[in-house]
Short mmCIF file of N, CA, C and O in Angstrom, two decimals:
data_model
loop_
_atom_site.label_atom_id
_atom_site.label_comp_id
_atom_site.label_asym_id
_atom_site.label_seq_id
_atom_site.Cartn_x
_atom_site.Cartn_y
_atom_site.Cartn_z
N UNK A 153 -5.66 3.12 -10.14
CA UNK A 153 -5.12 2.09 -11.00
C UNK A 153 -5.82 0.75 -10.77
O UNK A 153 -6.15 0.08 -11.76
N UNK A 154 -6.14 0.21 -9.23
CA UNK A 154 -6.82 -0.96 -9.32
C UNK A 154 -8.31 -0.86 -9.36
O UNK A 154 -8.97 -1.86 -9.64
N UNK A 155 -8.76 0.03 -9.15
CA UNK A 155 -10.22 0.14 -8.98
C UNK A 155 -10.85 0.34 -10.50
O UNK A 155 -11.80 -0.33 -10.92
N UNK A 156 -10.23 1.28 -11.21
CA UNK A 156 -10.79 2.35 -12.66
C UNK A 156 -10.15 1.22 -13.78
O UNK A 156 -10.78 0.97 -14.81
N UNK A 157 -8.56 0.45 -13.40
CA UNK A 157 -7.80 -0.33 -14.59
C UNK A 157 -7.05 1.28 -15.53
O UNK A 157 -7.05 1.43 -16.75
N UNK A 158 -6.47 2.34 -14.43
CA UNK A 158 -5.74 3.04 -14.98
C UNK A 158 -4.48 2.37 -15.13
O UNK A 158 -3.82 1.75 -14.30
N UNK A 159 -4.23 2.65 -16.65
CA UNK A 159 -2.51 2.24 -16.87
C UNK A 159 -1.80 3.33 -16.20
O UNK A 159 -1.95 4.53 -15.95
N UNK A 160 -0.80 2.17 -16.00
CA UNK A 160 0.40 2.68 -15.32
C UNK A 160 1.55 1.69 -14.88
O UNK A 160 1.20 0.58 -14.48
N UNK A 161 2.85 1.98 -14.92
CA UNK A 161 4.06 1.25 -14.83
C UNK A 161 3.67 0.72 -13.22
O UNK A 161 3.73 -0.51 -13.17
N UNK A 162 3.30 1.30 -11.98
CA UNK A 162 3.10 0.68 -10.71
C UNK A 162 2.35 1.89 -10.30
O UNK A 162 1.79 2.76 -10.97
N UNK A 163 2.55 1.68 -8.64
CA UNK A 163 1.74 1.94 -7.81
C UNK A 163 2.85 2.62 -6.32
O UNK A 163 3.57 1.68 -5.99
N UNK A 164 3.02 3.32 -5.82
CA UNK A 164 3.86 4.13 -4.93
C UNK A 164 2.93 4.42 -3.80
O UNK A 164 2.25 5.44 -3.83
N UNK A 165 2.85 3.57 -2.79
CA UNK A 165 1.94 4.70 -1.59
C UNK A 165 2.75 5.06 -0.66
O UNK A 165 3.29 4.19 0.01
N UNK A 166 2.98 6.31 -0.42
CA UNK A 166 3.05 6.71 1.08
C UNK A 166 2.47 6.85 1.87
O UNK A 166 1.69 7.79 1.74
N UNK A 167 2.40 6.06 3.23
CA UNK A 167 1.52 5.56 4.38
C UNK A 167 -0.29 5.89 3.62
O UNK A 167 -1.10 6.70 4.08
N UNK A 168 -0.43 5.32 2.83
CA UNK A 168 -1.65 5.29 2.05
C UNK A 168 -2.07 4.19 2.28
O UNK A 168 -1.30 3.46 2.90
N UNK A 169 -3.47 3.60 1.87
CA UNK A 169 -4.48 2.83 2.43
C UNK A 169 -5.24 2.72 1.13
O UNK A 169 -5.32 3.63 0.30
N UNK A 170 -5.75 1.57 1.04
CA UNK A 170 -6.46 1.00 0.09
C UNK A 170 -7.61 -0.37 0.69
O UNK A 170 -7.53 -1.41 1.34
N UNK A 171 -8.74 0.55 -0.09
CA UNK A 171 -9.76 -1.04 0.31
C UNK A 171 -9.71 -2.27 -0.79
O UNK A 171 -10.03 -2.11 -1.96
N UNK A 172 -9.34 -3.34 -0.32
CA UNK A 172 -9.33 -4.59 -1.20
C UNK A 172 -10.69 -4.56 -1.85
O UNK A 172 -10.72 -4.44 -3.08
N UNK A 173 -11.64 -4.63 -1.29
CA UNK A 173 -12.84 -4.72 -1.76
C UNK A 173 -13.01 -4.00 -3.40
O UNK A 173 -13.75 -4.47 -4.26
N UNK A 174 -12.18 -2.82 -3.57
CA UNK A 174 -12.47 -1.98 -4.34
C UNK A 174 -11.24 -2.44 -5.81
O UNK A 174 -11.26 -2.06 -6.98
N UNK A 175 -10.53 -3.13 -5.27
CA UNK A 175 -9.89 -3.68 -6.64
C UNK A 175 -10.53 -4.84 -8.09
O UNK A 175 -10.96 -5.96 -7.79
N UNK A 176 -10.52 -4.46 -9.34
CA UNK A 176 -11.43 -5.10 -9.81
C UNK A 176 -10.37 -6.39 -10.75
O UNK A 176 -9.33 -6.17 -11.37
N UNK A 177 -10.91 -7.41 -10.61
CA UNK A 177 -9.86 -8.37 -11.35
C UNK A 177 -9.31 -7.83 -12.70
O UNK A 177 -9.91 -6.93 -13.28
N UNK A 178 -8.10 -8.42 -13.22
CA UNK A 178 -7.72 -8.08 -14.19
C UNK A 178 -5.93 -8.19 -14.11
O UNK A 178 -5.40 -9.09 -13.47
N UNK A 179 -5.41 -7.51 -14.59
CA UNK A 179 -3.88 -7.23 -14.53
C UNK A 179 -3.68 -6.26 -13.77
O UNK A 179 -4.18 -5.16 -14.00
N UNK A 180 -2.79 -6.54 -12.60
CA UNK A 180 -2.67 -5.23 -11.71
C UNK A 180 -0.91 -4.92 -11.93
O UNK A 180 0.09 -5.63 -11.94
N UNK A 181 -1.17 -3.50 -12.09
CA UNK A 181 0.62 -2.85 -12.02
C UNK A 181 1.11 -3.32 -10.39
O UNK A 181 0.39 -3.59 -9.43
N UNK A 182 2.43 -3.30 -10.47
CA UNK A 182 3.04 -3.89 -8.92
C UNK A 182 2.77 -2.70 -7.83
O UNK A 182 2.62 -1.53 -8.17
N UNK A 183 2.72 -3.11 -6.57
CA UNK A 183 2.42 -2.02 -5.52
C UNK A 183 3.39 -1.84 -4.54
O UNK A 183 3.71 -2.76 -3.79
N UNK A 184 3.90 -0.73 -4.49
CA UNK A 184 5.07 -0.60 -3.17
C UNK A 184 4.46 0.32 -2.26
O UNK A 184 3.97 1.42 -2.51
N UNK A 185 4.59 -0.37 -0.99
CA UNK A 185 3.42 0.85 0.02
C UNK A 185 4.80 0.45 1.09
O UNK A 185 5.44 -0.58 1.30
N UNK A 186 4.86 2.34 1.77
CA UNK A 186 6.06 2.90 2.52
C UNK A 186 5.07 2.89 3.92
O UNK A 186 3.87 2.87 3.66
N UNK A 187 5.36 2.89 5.13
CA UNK A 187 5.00 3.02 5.99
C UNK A 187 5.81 3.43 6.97
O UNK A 187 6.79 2.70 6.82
N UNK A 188 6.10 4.35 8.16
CA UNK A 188 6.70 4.51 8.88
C UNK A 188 6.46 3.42 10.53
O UNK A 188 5.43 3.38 11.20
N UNK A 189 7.59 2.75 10.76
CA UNK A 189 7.50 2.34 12.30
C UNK A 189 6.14 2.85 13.33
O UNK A 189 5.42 2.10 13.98
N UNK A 190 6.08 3.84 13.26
CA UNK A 190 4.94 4.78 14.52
C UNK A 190 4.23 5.94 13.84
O UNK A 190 4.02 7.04 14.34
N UNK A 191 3.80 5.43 12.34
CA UNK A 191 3.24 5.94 11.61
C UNK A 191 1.38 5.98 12.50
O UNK A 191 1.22 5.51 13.62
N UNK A 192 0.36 6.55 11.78
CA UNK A 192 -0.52 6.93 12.21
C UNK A 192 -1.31 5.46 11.79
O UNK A 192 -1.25 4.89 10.70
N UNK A 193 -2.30 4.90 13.39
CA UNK A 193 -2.70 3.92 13.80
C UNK A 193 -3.18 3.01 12.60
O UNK A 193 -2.66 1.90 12.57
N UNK A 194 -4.12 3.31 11.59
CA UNK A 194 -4.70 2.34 10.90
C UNK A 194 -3.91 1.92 10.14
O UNK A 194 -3.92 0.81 9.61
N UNK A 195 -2.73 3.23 9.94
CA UNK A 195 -1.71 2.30 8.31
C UNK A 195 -0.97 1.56 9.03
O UNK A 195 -0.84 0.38 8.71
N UNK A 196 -0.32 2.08 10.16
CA UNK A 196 0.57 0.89 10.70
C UNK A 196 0.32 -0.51 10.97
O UNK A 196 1.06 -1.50 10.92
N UNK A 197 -1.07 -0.34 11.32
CA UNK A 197 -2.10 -1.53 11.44
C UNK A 197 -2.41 -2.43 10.25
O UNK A 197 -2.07 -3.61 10.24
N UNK A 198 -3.18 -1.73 9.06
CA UNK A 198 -3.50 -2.12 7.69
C UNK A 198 -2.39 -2.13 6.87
O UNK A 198 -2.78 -2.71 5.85
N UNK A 199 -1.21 -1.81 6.72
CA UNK A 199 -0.62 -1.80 5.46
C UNK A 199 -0.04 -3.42 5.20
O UNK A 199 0.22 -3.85 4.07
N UNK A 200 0.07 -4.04 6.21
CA UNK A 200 0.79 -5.66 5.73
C UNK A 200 -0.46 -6.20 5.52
O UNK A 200 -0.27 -7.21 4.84
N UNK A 201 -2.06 -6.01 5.81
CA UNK A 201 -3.09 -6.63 5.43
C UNK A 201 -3.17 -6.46 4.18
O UNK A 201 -3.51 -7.31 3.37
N UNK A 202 -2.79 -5.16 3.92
CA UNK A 202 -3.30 -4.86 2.32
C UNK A 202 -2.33 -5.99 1.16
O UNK A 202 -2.44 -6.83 0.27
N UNK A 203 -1.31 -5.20 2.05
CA UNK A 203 0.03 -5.91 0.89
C UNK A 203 -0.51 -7.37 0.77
O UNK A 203 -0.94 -7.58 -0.37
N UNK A 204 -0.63 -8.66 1.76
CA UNK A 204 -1.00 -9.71 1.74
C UNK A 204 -1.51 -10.00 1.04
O UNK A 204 -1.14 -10.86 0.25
N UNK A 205 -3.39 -8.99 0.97
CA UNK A 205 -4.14 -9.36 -0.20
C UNK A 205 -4.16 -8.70 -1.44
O UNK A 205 -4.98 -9.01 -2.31
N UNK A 206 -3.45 -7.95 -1.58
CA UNK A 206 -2.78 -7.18 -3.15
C UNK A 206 -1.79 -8.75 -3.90
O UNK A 206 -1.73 -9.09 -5.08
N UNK A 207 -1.13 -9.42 -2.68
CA UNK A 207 -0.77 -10.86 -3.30
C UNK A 207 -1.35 -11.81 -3.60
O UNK A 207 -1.02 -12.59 -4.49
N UNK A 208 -2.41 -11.87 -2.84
CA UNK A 208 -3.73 -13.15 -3.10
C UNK A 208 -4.18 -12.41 -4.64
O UNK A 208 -4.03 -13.14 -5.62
N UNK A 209 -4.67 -11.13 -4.84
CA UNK A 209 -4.83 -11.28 -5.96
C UNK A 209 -4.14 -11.14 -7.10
O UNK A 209 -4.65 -10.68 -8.12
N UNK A 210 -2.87 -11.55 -7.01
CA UNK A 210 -2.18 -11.98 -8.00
C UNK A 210 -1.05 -10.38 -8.22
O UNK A 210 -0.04 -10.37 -8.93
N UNK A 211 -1.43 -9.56 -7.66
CA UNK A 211 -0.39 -8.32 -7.53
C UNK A 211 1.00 -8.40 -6.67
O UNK A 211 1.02 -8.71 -5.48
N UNK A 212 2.11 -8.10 -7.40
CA UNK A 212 3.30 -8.08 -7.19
C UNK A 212 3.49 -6.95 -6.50
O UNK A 212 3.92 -5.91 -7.01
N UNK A 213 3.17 -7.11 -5.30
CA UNK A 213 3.04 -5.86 -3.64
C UNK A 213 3.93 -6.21 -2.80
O UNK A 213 4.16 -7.36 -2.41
N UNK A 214 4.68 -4.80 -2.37
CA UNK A 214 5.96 -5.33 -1.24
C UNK A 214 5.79 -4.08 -0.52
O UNK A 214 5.74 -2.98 -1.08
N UNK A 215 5.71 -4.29 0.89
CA UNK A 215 5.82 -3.33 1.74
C UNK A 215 7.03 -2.49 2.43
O UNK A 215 7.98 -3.05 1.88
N UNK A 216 7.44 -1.80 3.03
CA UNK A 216 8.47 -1.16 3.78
C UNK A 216 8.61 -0.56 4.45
O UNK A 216 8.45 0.64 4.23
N UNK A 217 8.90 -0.92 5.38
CA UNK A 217 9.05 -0.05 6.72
C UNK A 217 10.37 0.50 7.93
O UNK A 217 11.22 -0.08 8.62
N UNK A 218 9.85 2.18 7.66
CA UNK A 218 11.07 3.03 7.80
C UNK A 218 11.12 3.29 9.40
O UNK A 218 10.51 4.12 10.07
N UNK A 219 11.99 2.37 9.75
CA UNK A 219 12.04 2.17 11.04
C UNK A 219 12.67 2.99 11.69
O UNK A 219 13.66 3.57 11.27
N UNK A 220 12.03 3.18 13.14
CA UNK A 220 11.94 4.51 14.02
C UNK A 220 11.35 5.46 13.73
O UNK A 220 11.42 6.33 14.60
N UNK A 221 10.77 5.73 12.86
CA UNK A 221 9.94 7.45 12.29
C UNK A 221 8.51 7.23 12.64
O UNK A 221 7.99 6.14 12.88
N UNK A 222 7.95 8.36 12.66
CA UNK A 222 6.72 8.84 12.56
C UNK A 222 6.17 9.20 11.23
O UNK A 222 6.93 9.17 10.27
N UNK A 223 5.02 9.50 11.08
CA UNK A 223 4.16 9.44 10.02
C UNK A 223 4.71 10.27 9.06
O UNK A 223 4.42 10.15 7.87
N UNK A 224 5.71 11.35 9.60
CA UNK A 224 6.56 12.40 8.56
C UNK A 224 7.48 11.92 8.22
O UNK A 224 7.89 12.58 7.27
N UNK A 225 8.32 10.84 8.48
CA UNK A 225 9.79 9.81 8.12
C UNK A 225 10.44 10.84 8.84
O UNK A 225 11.66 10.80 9.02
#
């Protein structure tokens, strides 16, 4: 959706990962990215980076995190 400008109502990740680099300006659908507490190292790491800059560029991105779980919830 942000890279290609596929329509679509939003964006759903589970403990999923996205490179900023790869989003192309324009109108972005909103992004909700799930993450678990002791989820696996880079998302737990990257997912509030992403969300941050999914906001710099003007995308309506909110993160969440399912506290106490592992990468399976």
């Amino acid at each position: 959706a942000y890279a290609e400008h596929v329509p679509c109502a939003g964006v759903l990740a589970l403990s999923g990962s996205l490179d900023l680099a790869d989003v192309r300006p324009g109108p972005l659908p909103p992004l909700l990215m799930l993450s678990a507490e002791h989820d696996v190292g880079y998302i737990a790491e990257g997912t509030p980076g992403i969300v941050a800059g999914m906001r710099a560029k003007g995308c309506a991105a909110r993160h969440i995190q399912v506290p106490g779980r592992d990468h399976w919830y």
